[in-house]
Amino acid sequence: MHFKANLLLATLQLAAATPIAMPQGTGSGADSCPSEDLIAATWTKNKVDDVLTNAAKNLTTNNVQGLAASLGAPNFFWYGLVAIQNYNSYMNSLSTAVAFATSIMALEIPQVITDFYPKPQDNVTPIKDLNAIITFGLSVVPFTGALGKVSTIATGVSGLLTGRLKAPEAPDLFVKWSELGVSLAAAAKAYQSTISTSLQNTLDAKIDDKDNGINALLTGGQFLGVSQNFTQADMQAKMSTNMKLRAIALALQAQKAFIYRNKVGGTYDGNCRLRIGEEERPDILTLIGKKYGISGKIIQEGPSNCFDKHGVQLYTPDILPLDAKDDSCIFNLNVCTFNPDTFPGKTIQENCNLQGIST
């Protein structure tokens, strides 16, 4: 099987969000080459990583287009072409996914603001916290295969989103809770620019460049497969609950809500209470449970478990997980522990302040 350079070059010009896998060889002539299943094991079996590594040493123009122009390859190189096509289509899909994610957020987060942050402040929540929810939306899009079958975030997807596609830093920008659409539009524009720049950098870089080269992305056959369409509804089904859970946490963080817990005999008694200032707020727990269908255990014990697991306040994973367990850190607040040595003569707030928690 031999391929012309224009096959790949045409692939790299695709603007559609969804690729169509190349046919497998079952006919005659140019379609007579047998091919194996489009899975990572096929990539490994045929040592395609070695082929790409060796190719980098012999290219006159050592980038993706130079690689395409050099092809007159044996059958196993077809797998490399499929993977490159899937990478390109995945990157185009991410731009669509940004639009989907921000649309879902624009539809669902305003109700969270109404319910939990009726008097919002626009200079409290860093924009990176909003970007993290967008990143979560992108993380449910697989390199190949159906979005609907995704149950965990793949290591490769996580690595790409926290590496080459890391959301742009904007330390001086804050979420405009009172005009959420403004913040979402700015975040989407910045994210799509990052995706476009990353794609162009990869196409232009030497294929074995450690920072931007295509070889590192294709390693292990993670882009070998059959990519499929996904819709906004598909994404919404995967991200909606955790997105709202995270948004509720951010709204409460902005109001300096915290979890207060007791420690008896060296162990915690499990009695974690949500407070804002000097007030315990069981009404918030009731609303989260009845209206949003979210377990009170996640709300009350989740922040405490996350704090004990990671040893820092408000720990946020690089990629929010799909499974909202009670130690997943999706819903997270500061955690204040009752300290009998400092409690006498002081309010709960004052004791929490002594633990470095602003209340």
CSV table of C-alpha atoms in Angstrom, one decimal:
chain,number,residue,atom,x,y,z
A,1,MET,CA,0.0,0.0,0.0
A,2,HIS,CA,1.4,3.4,-1.0
A,3,PHE,CA,0.0,6.9,-0.2
A,4,LYS,CA,0.5,10.2,-1.8
A,5,ALA,CA,1.4,13.3,0.2
A,6,ASN,CA,-1.8,15.0,-0.8
A,7,LEU,CA,-3.9,12.4,1.2
A,8,LEU,CA,-2.5,13.6,4.5
A,9,LEU,CA,-2.2,17.2,3.4
A,10,ALA,CA,-5.9,17.2,2.5
A,11,THR,CA,-6.6,15.6,5.8
A,12,LEU,CA,-4.9,18.5,7.6
A,13,GLN,CA,-7.1,21.0,6.0
A,14,LEU,CA,-10.3,19.4,7.4
A,15,ALA,CA,-12.5,21.9,9.2
A,16,ALA,CA,-15.2,19.4,10.3
A,17,ALA,CA,-15.4,18.4,13.9
A,18,THR,CA,-15.7,14.7,13.1
A,19,PRO,CA,-13.4,12.5,11.0
A,20,ILE,CA,-14.3,9.4,9.1
A,21,ALA,CA,-11.9,6.6,9.4
A,22,MET,CA,-10.1,5.4,6.3
A,23,PRO,CA,-11.4,2.1,4.9
A,24,GLN,CA,-9.6,-1.1,5.8
A,25,GLY,CA,-8.2,-3.1,2.9
A,26,THR,CA,-10.6,-5.7,1.7
A,27,GLY,CA,-10.7,-5.3,-2.1
A,28,SER,CA,-8.1,-5.3,-4.9
A,29,GLY,CA,-5.4,-3.0,-6.2
A,30,ALA,CA,-4.8,0.0,-4.0
A,31,ASP,CA,-7.3,-1.4,-1.5
A,32,SER,CA,-5.8,-4.9,-1.4
A,33,CYS,CA,-3.4,-4.4,1.6
A,34,PRO,CA,-4.7,-6.3,4.7
A,35,SER,CA,-5.0,-4.2,7.8
A,36,GLU,CA,-5.6,-5.0,11.4
A,37,ASP,CA,-7.9,-3.5,14.0
A,38,LEU,CA,-7.5,0.2,14.7
A,39,ILE,CA,-6.4,-0.2,18.3
A,40,ALA,CA,-3.3,0.6,20.3
A,41,ALA,CA,-2.2,-3.0,20.3
A,42,THR,CA,-1.9,-3.0,16.5
A,43,TRP,CA,0.3,0.1,16.7
A,44,THR,CA,2.5,-1.6,19.3
A,45,LYS,CA,2.6,-4.9,17.4
A,46,ASN,CA,3.8,-3.2,14.2
A,47,LYS,CA,6.3,-1.0,16.1
A,48,VAL,CA,5.0,2.2,14.5
A,49,ASP,CA,6.7,4.3,17.2
A,50,ASP,CA,10.0,3.0,15.9
A,51,VAL,CA,9.1,3.8,12.3
A,52,LEU,CA,8.3,7.4,13.2
A,53,THR,CA,11.4,7.7,15.3
A,54,ASN,CA,13.5,6.5,12.4
A,55,ALA,CA,11.6,8.7,9.9
A,56,ALA,CA,12.6,11.8,11.8
A,57,LYS,CA,16.3,11.1,11.1
A,58,ASN,CA,15.8,10.9,7.3
A,59,LEU,CA,13.4,13.7,6.5
A,60,THR,CA,14.7,16.7,4.6
A,61,THR,CA,11.8,18.8,5.9
A,62,ASN,CA,11.3,17.4,9.4
A,63,ASN,CA,7.7,18.4,10.1
A,64,VAL,CA,4.2,16.8,9.6
A,65,GLN,CA,4.0,17.9,5.9
A,66,GLY,CA,7.5,16.7,5.3
A,67,LEU,CA,6.6,13.4,6.8
A,68,ALA,CA,3.6,13.2,4.4
A,69,ALA,CA,5.7,14.1,1.4
A,70,SER,CA,8.2,11.3,2.2
A,71,LEU,CA,5.6,8.6,2.2
A,72,GLY,CA,5.8,5.7,-0.1
A,73,ALA,CA,5.4,3.5,2.9
A,74,PRO,CA,4.6,-0.2,3.6
A,75,ASN,CA,1.2,-1.1,4.9
A,76,PHE,CA,2.0,-0.5,8.6
A,77,PHE,CA,2.6,3.2,7.9
A,78,TRP,CA,-1.0,3.5,7.1
A,79,TYR,CA,-1.7,3.4,10.8
A,80,GLY,CA,0.5,6.5,11.3
A,81,LEU,CA,-1.7,8.3,8.7
A,82,VAL,CA,-4.9,7.3,10.4
A,83,ALA,CA,-3.5,8.5,13.8
A,84,ILE,CA,-2.4,11.8,12.3
A,85,GLN,CA,-5.9,12.2,10.7
A,86,ASN,CA,-7.5,11.4,14.0
A,87,TYR,CA,-5.3,13.9,15.9
A,88,ASN,CA,-6.2,16.7,13.4
A,89,SER,CA,-9.9,15.8,13.7
A,90,TYR,CA,-9.7,15.7,17.5
A,91,MET,CA,-8.2,19.2,17.6
A,92,ASN,CA,-10.9,20.5,15.4
A,93,SER,CA,-13.4,18.7,17.6
A,94,LEU,CA,-12.0,20.5,20.6
A,95,SER,CA,-12.9,23.9,19.2
A,96,THR,CA,-16.5,22.6,18.8
A,97,ALA,CA,-16.3,21.2,22.3
A,98,VAL,CA,-15.3,24.6,23.7
A,99,ALA,CA,-18.4,26.1,22.2
A,100,PHE,CA,-20.6,23.2,23.5
A,101,ALA,CA,-19.1,23.4,27.0
A,102,THR,CA,-19.6,27.2,27.3
A,103,SER,CA,-23.1,26.9,25.9
A,104,ILE,CA,-24.0,24.3,28.6
A,105,MET,CA,-22.5,26.5,31.3
A,106,ALA,CA,-24.4,29.5,30.0
A,107,LEU,CA,-27.6,27.5,30.2
A,108,GLU,CA,-27.1,25.9,33.6
A,109,ILE,CA,-24.9,28.0,35.9
A,110,PRO,CA,-27.1,31.1,36.1
A,111,GLN,CA,-29.6,29.1,38.1
A,112,VAL,CA,-26.7,28.1,40.5
A,113,ILE,CA,-25.9,31.8,40.9
A,114,THR,CA,-29.5,32.6,41.7
A,115,ASP,CA,-29.8,29.8,44.2
A,116,PHE,CA,-26.4,30.1,46.0
A,117,TYR,CA,-24.9,33.5,45.2
A,118,PRO,CA,-27.8,36.0,44.9
A,119,LYS,CA,-25.6,39.0,45.5
A,120,PRO,CA,-22.5,38.1,43.5
A,121,GLN,CA,-19.2,39.9,43.6
A,122,ASP,CA,-17.2,40.1,40.4
A,123,ASN,CA,-13.7,40.5,41.8
A,124,VAL,CA,-13.4,37.3,43.9
A,125,THR,CA,-13.2,34.1,41.8
A,126,PRO,CA,-10.2,33.8,39.5
A,127,ILE,CA,-11.0,33.1,35.9
A,128,LYS,CA,-8.8,30.0,36.0
A,129,ASP,CA,-11.6,28.4,38.1
A,130,LEU,CA,-14.0,28.9,35.2
A,131,ASN,CA,-11.4,27.6,32.7
A,132,ALA,CA,-11.2,24.4,34.8
A,133,ILE,CA,-14.9,23.7,34.2
A,134,ILE,CA,-14.3,24.2,30.4
A,135,THR,CA,-11.3,21.9,30.6
A,136,PHE,CA,-13.5,19.3,32.3
A,137,GLY,CA,-16.0,19.5,29.4
A,138,LEU,CA,-13.2,19.0,26.9
A,139,SER,CA,-11.8,16.0,28.9
A,140,VAL,CA,-14.9,13.9,28.2
A,141,VAL,CA,-14.1,14.0,24.4
A,142,PRO,CA,-12.0,10.9,23.6
A,143,PHE,CA,-9.2,10.8,21.1
A,144,THR,CA,-11.2,8.1,19.3
A,145,GLY,CA,-14.4,6.3,19.9
A,146,ALA,CA,-17.8,7.4,21.2
A,147,LEU,CA,-18.1,10.1,23.8
A,148,GLY,CA,-21.1,8.3,25.3
A,149,LYS,CA,-18.9,5.3,26.2
A,150,VAL,CA,-16.4,7.4,28.2
A,151,SER,CA,-16.4,6.4,31.9
A,152,THR,CA,-13.0,7.7,33.0
A,153,ILE,CA,-10.7,10.4,31.6
A,154,ALA,CA,-7.9,8.8,29.6
A,155,THR,CA,-4.4,9.5,30.7
A,156,GLY,CA,-3.5,10.7,27.2
A,157,VAL,CA,-6.4,13.2,27.1
A,158,SER,CA,-5.5,14.5,30.6
A,159,GLY,CA,-1.8,14.9,29.6
A,160,LEU,CA,-2.6,16.8,26.5
A,161,LEU,CA,-5.1,19.2,28.2
A,162,THR,CA,-2.8,19.9,31.0
A,163,GLY,CA,0.3,20.2,28.8
A,164,ARG,CA,0.1,21.6,25.2
A,165,LEU,CA,-3.5,22.7,25.6
A,166,LYS,CA,-3.3,24.0,29.1
A,167,ALA,CA,-5.9,26.8,29.5
A,168,PRO,CA,-4.2,30.3,29.3
A,169,GLU,CA,-3.3,31.9,32.6
A,170,ALA,CA,-4.9,35.2,33.3
A,171,PRO,CA,-4.0,35.9,37.0
A,172,ASP,CA,-5.6,39.4,37.0
A,173,LEU,CA,-9.0,38.4,35.6
A,174,PHE,CA,-12.0,37.3,37.7
A,175,VAL,CA,-15.3,35.7,36.9
A,176,LYS,CA,-18.0,38.2,36.4
A,177,TRP,CA,-20.8,36.3,38.2
A,178,SER,CA,-23.2,39.2,37.5
A,179,GLU,CA,-22.5,38.9,33.7
A,180,LEU,CA,-21.4,35.3,33.3
A,181,GLY,CA,-21.8,35.5,29.5
A,182,VAL,CA,-19.0,38.0,29.3
A,183,SER,CA,-16.5,35.8,31.2
A,184,LEU,CA,-17.6,32.7,29.2
A,185,ALA,CA,-17.1,34.4,25.9
A,186,ALA,CA,-13.6,35.6,26.9
A,187,ALA,CA,-12.6,32.2,28.2
A,188,ALA,CA,-13.9,30.5,25.0
A,189,LYS,CA,-12.0,32.9,22.8
A,190,ALA,CA,-8.8,32.4,24.7
A,191,TYR,CA,-9.2,28.6,24.8
A,192,GLN,CA,-9.9,28.3,21.1
A,193,SER,CA,-6.8,30.5,20.4
A,194,THR,CA,-4.7,28.1,22.4
A,195,ILE,CA,-6.1,25.1,20.5
A,196,SER,CA,-5.4,26.7,17.1
A,197,THR,CA,-1.9,27.7,18.1
A,198,SER,CA,-1.1,24.3,19.5
A,199,LEU,CA,-2.3,22.6,16.3
A,200,GLN,CA,-0.2,24.9,14.1
A,201,ASN,CA,2.8,24.5,16.3
A,202,THR,CA,2.6,20.7,16.0
A,203,LEU,CA,2.2,20.8,12.2
A,204,ASP,CA,5.2,23.1,11.9
A,205,ALA,CA,7.5,21.4,14.5
A,206,LYS,CA,10.0,18.7,13.8
A,207,ILE,CA,8.1,15.5,14.2
A,208,ASP,CA,10.5,14.4,17.0
A,209,ASP,CA,10.5,17.8,18.8
A,210,LYS,CA,9.9,17.1,22.5
A,211,ASP,CA,7.6,20.0,23.1
A,212,ASN,CA,5.5,20.2,20.0
A,213,GLY,CA,6.3,17.2,17.7
A,214,ILE,CA,3.7,14.9,16.4
A,215,ASN,CA,5.6,11.7,17.4
A,216,ALA,CA,5.1,12.3,21.1
A,217,LEU,CA,1.3,12.7,20.6
A,218,LEU,CA,1.0,9.5,18.6
A,219,THR,CA,3.1,7.3,20.8
A,220,GLY,CA,1.6,4.1,21.9
A,221,GLY,CA,-1.2,4.3,19.3
A,222,GLN,CA,-3.4,6.5,21.4
A,223,PHE,CA,-4.9,8.2,18.3
A,224,LEU,CA,-5.3,4.9,16.4
A,225,GLY,CA,-9.0,4.1,16.2
A,226,VAL,CA,-12.3,5.3,14.7
A,227,SER,CA,-13.5,8.7,15.7
A,228,GLN,CA,-17.2,9.4,16.0
A,229,ASN,CA,-19.6,12.3,16.1
A,230,PHE,CA,-20.7,13.8,19.3
A,231,THR,CA,-23.4,16.4,20.1
A,232,GLN,CA,-23.9,19.0,22.7
A,233,ALA,CA,-26.5,16.7,24.3
A,234,ASP,CA,-23.8,14.0,24.6
A,235,MET,CA,-21.5,16.3,26.3
A,236,GLN,CA,-24.2,17.7,28.6
A,237,ALA,CA,-25.1,14.2,29.7
A,238,LYS,CA,-21.5,13.6,30.8
A,239,MET,CA,-20.6,17.0,32.4
A,240,SER,CA,-23.9,18.5,33.7
A,241,THR,CA,-24.0,17.2,37.2
A,242,ASN,CA,-20.3,17.7,38.1
A,243,MET,CA,-20.3,21.1,36.3
A,244,LYS,CA,-23.2,22.3,38.6
A,245,LEU,CA,-21.5,20.7,41.6
A,246,ARG,CA,-18.3,22.6,40.9
A,247,ALA,CA,-20.1,25.9,40.2
A,248,ILE,CA,-22.0,25.6,43.5
A,249,ALA,CA,-18.6,25.1,45.3
A,250,LEU,CA,-17.1,28.2,43.6
A,251,ALA,CA,-20.2,30.3,44.4
A,252,LEU,CA,-19.9,29.2,48.1
A,253,GLN,CA,-16.1,29.7,48.1
A,254,ALA,CA,-16.7,33.3,46.9
A,255,GLN,CA,-18.8,33.8,50.1
A,256,LYS,CA,-16.1,32.3,52.3
A,257,ALA,CA,-18.2,29.2,53.2
A,258,PHE,CA,-16.3,26.5,55.0
A,259,ILE,CA,-16.7,23.1,56.6
A,260,TYR,CA,-16.4,22.9,60.3
A,261,ARG,CA,-15.6,19.5,61.9
A,262,ASN,CA,-14.9,18.1,65.3
A,263,LYS,CA,-11.9,16.0,66.3
A,264,VAL,CA,-12.5,13.7,69.3
A,265,GLY,CA,-9.8,11.5,70.8
A,266,GLY,CA,-7.5,12.1,67.8
A,267,THR,CA,-10.2,11.1,65.3
A,268,TYR,CA,-12.9,13.1,63.5
A,269,ASP,CA,-16.4,12.3,64.6
A,270,GLY,CA,-17.7,12.7,61.0
A,271,ASN,CA,-20.0,15.6,62.0
A,272,CYS,CA,-19.0,18.1,59.3
A,273,ARG,CA,-21.1,21.2,59.1
A,274,LEU,CA,-21.3,23.8,56.3
A,275,ARG,CA,-21.1,27.4,57.6
A,276,ILE,CA,-20.9,30.9,56.3
A,277,GLY,CA,-19.5,33.2,59.0
A,278,GLU,CA,-21.0,32.3,62.3
A,279,GLU,CA,-24.0,30.7,60.8
A,280,GLU,CA,-24.5,27.0,60.2
A,281,ARG,CA,-26.3,26.6,56.8
A,282,PRO,CA,-28.4,23.4,56.7
A,283,ASP,CA,-30.7,25.2,54.2
A,284,ILE,CA,-27.9,25.0,51.6
A,285,LEU,CA,-27.6,21.3,52.1
A,286,THR,CA,-31.3,20.9,51.7
A,287,LEU,CA,-31.4,22.9,48.5
A,288,ILE,CA,-28.5,21.0,47.0
A,289,GLY,CA,-30.1,17.7,47.8
A,290,LYS,CA,-33.7,18.4,46.8
A,291,LYS,CA,-33.2,20.6,43.8
A,292,TYR,CA,-30.0,19.3,42.4
A,293,GLY,CA,-30.1,15.7,43.6
A,294,ILE,CA,-26.6,15.7,45.0
A,295,SER,CA,-25.7,13.7,48.0
A,296,GLY,CA,-25.3,15.5,51.3
A,297,LYS,CA,-22.3,13.2,52.0
A,298,ILE,CA,-20.4,14.7,49.1
A,299,ILE,CA,-21.2,18.2,50.3
A,300,GLN,CA,-20.4,17.7,54.0
A,301,GLU,CA,-17.7,15.1,53.9
A,302,GLY,CA,-16.2,15.7,50.5
A,303,PRO,CA,-14.1,18.7,51.4
A,304,SER,CA,-12.9,17.1,54.7
A,305,ASN,CA,-11.9,13.9,52.8
A,306,CYS,CA,-10.1,15.9,50.1
A,307,PHE,CA,-8.2,18.0,52.7
A,308,ASP,CA,-7.0,14.9,54.5
A,309,LYS,CA,-6.1,13.2,51.3
A,310,HIS,CA,-4.0,16.0,49.8
A,311,GLY,CA,-3.0,18.0,52.8
A,312,VAL,CA,-3.9,21.4,51.3
A,313,GLN,CA,-7.0,23.6,51.4
A,314,LEU,CA,-9.1,23.9,48.3
A,315,TYR,CA,-7.1,21.3,46.4
A,316,THR,CA,-8.2,21.2,42.8
A,317,PRO,CA,-7.2,18.3,40.5
A,318,ASP,CA,-5.7,19.2,37.1
A,319,ILE,CA,-8.7,17.5,35.5
A,320,LEU,CA,-12.0,17.2,37.4
A,321,PRO,CA,-13.0,13.5,37.5
A,322,LEU,CA,-16.2,12.1,36.0
A,323,ASP,CA,-17.1,10.2,39.2
A,324,ALA,CA,-18.2,12.6,41.9
A,325,LYS,CA,-17.2,10.5,44.9
A,326,ASP,CA,-16.9,11.9,48.4
A,327,ASP,CA,-13.2,12.4,48.0
A,328,SER,CA,-13.0,13.6,44.4
A,329,CYS,CA,-12.5,17.3,45.3
A,330,ILE,CA,-15.1,18.5,42.8
A,331,PHE,CA,-17.0,20.1,45.6
A,332,ASN,CA,-14.5,21.7,47.8
A,333,LEU,CA,-14.5,24.3,50.6
A,334,ASN,CA,-12.0,25.3,53.2
A,335,VAL,CA,-12.0,22.9,56.2
A,336,CYS,CA,-11.7,24.1,59.7
A,337,THR,CA,-11.1,21.6,62.5
A,338,PHE,CA,-12.2,22.2,66.1
A,339,ASN,CA,-9.2,22.9,68.3
A,340,PRO,CA,-9.8,22.6,72.0
A,341,ASP,CA,-6.6,24.3,72.8
A,342,THR,CA,-7.6,27.6,71.2
A,343,PHE,CA,-11.3,27.4,71.3
A,344,PRO,CA,-12.0,28.8,74.8
A,345,GLY,CA,-13.0,32.4,74.7
A,346,LYS,CA,-13.1,32.6,70.9
A,347,THR,CA,-15.8,32.2,68.3
A,348,ILE,CA,-15.7,29.5,65.6
A,349,GLN,CA,-14.7,32.2,63.1
A,350,GLU,CA,-11.9,33.3,65.2
A,351,ASN,CA,-10.6,29.8,65.7
A,352,CYS,CA,-10.8,29.1,62.0
A,353,ASN,CA,-8.9,32.3,61.3
A,354,LEU,CA,-6.1,31.0,63.6
A,355,GLN,CA,-5.9,28.0,61.2
A,356,GLY,CA,-5.3,30.4,58.3
A,357,ILE,CA,-8.9,30.3,56.9
A,358,SER,CA,-10.4,33.6,56.0
A,359,THR,CA,-14.1,33.5,57.0
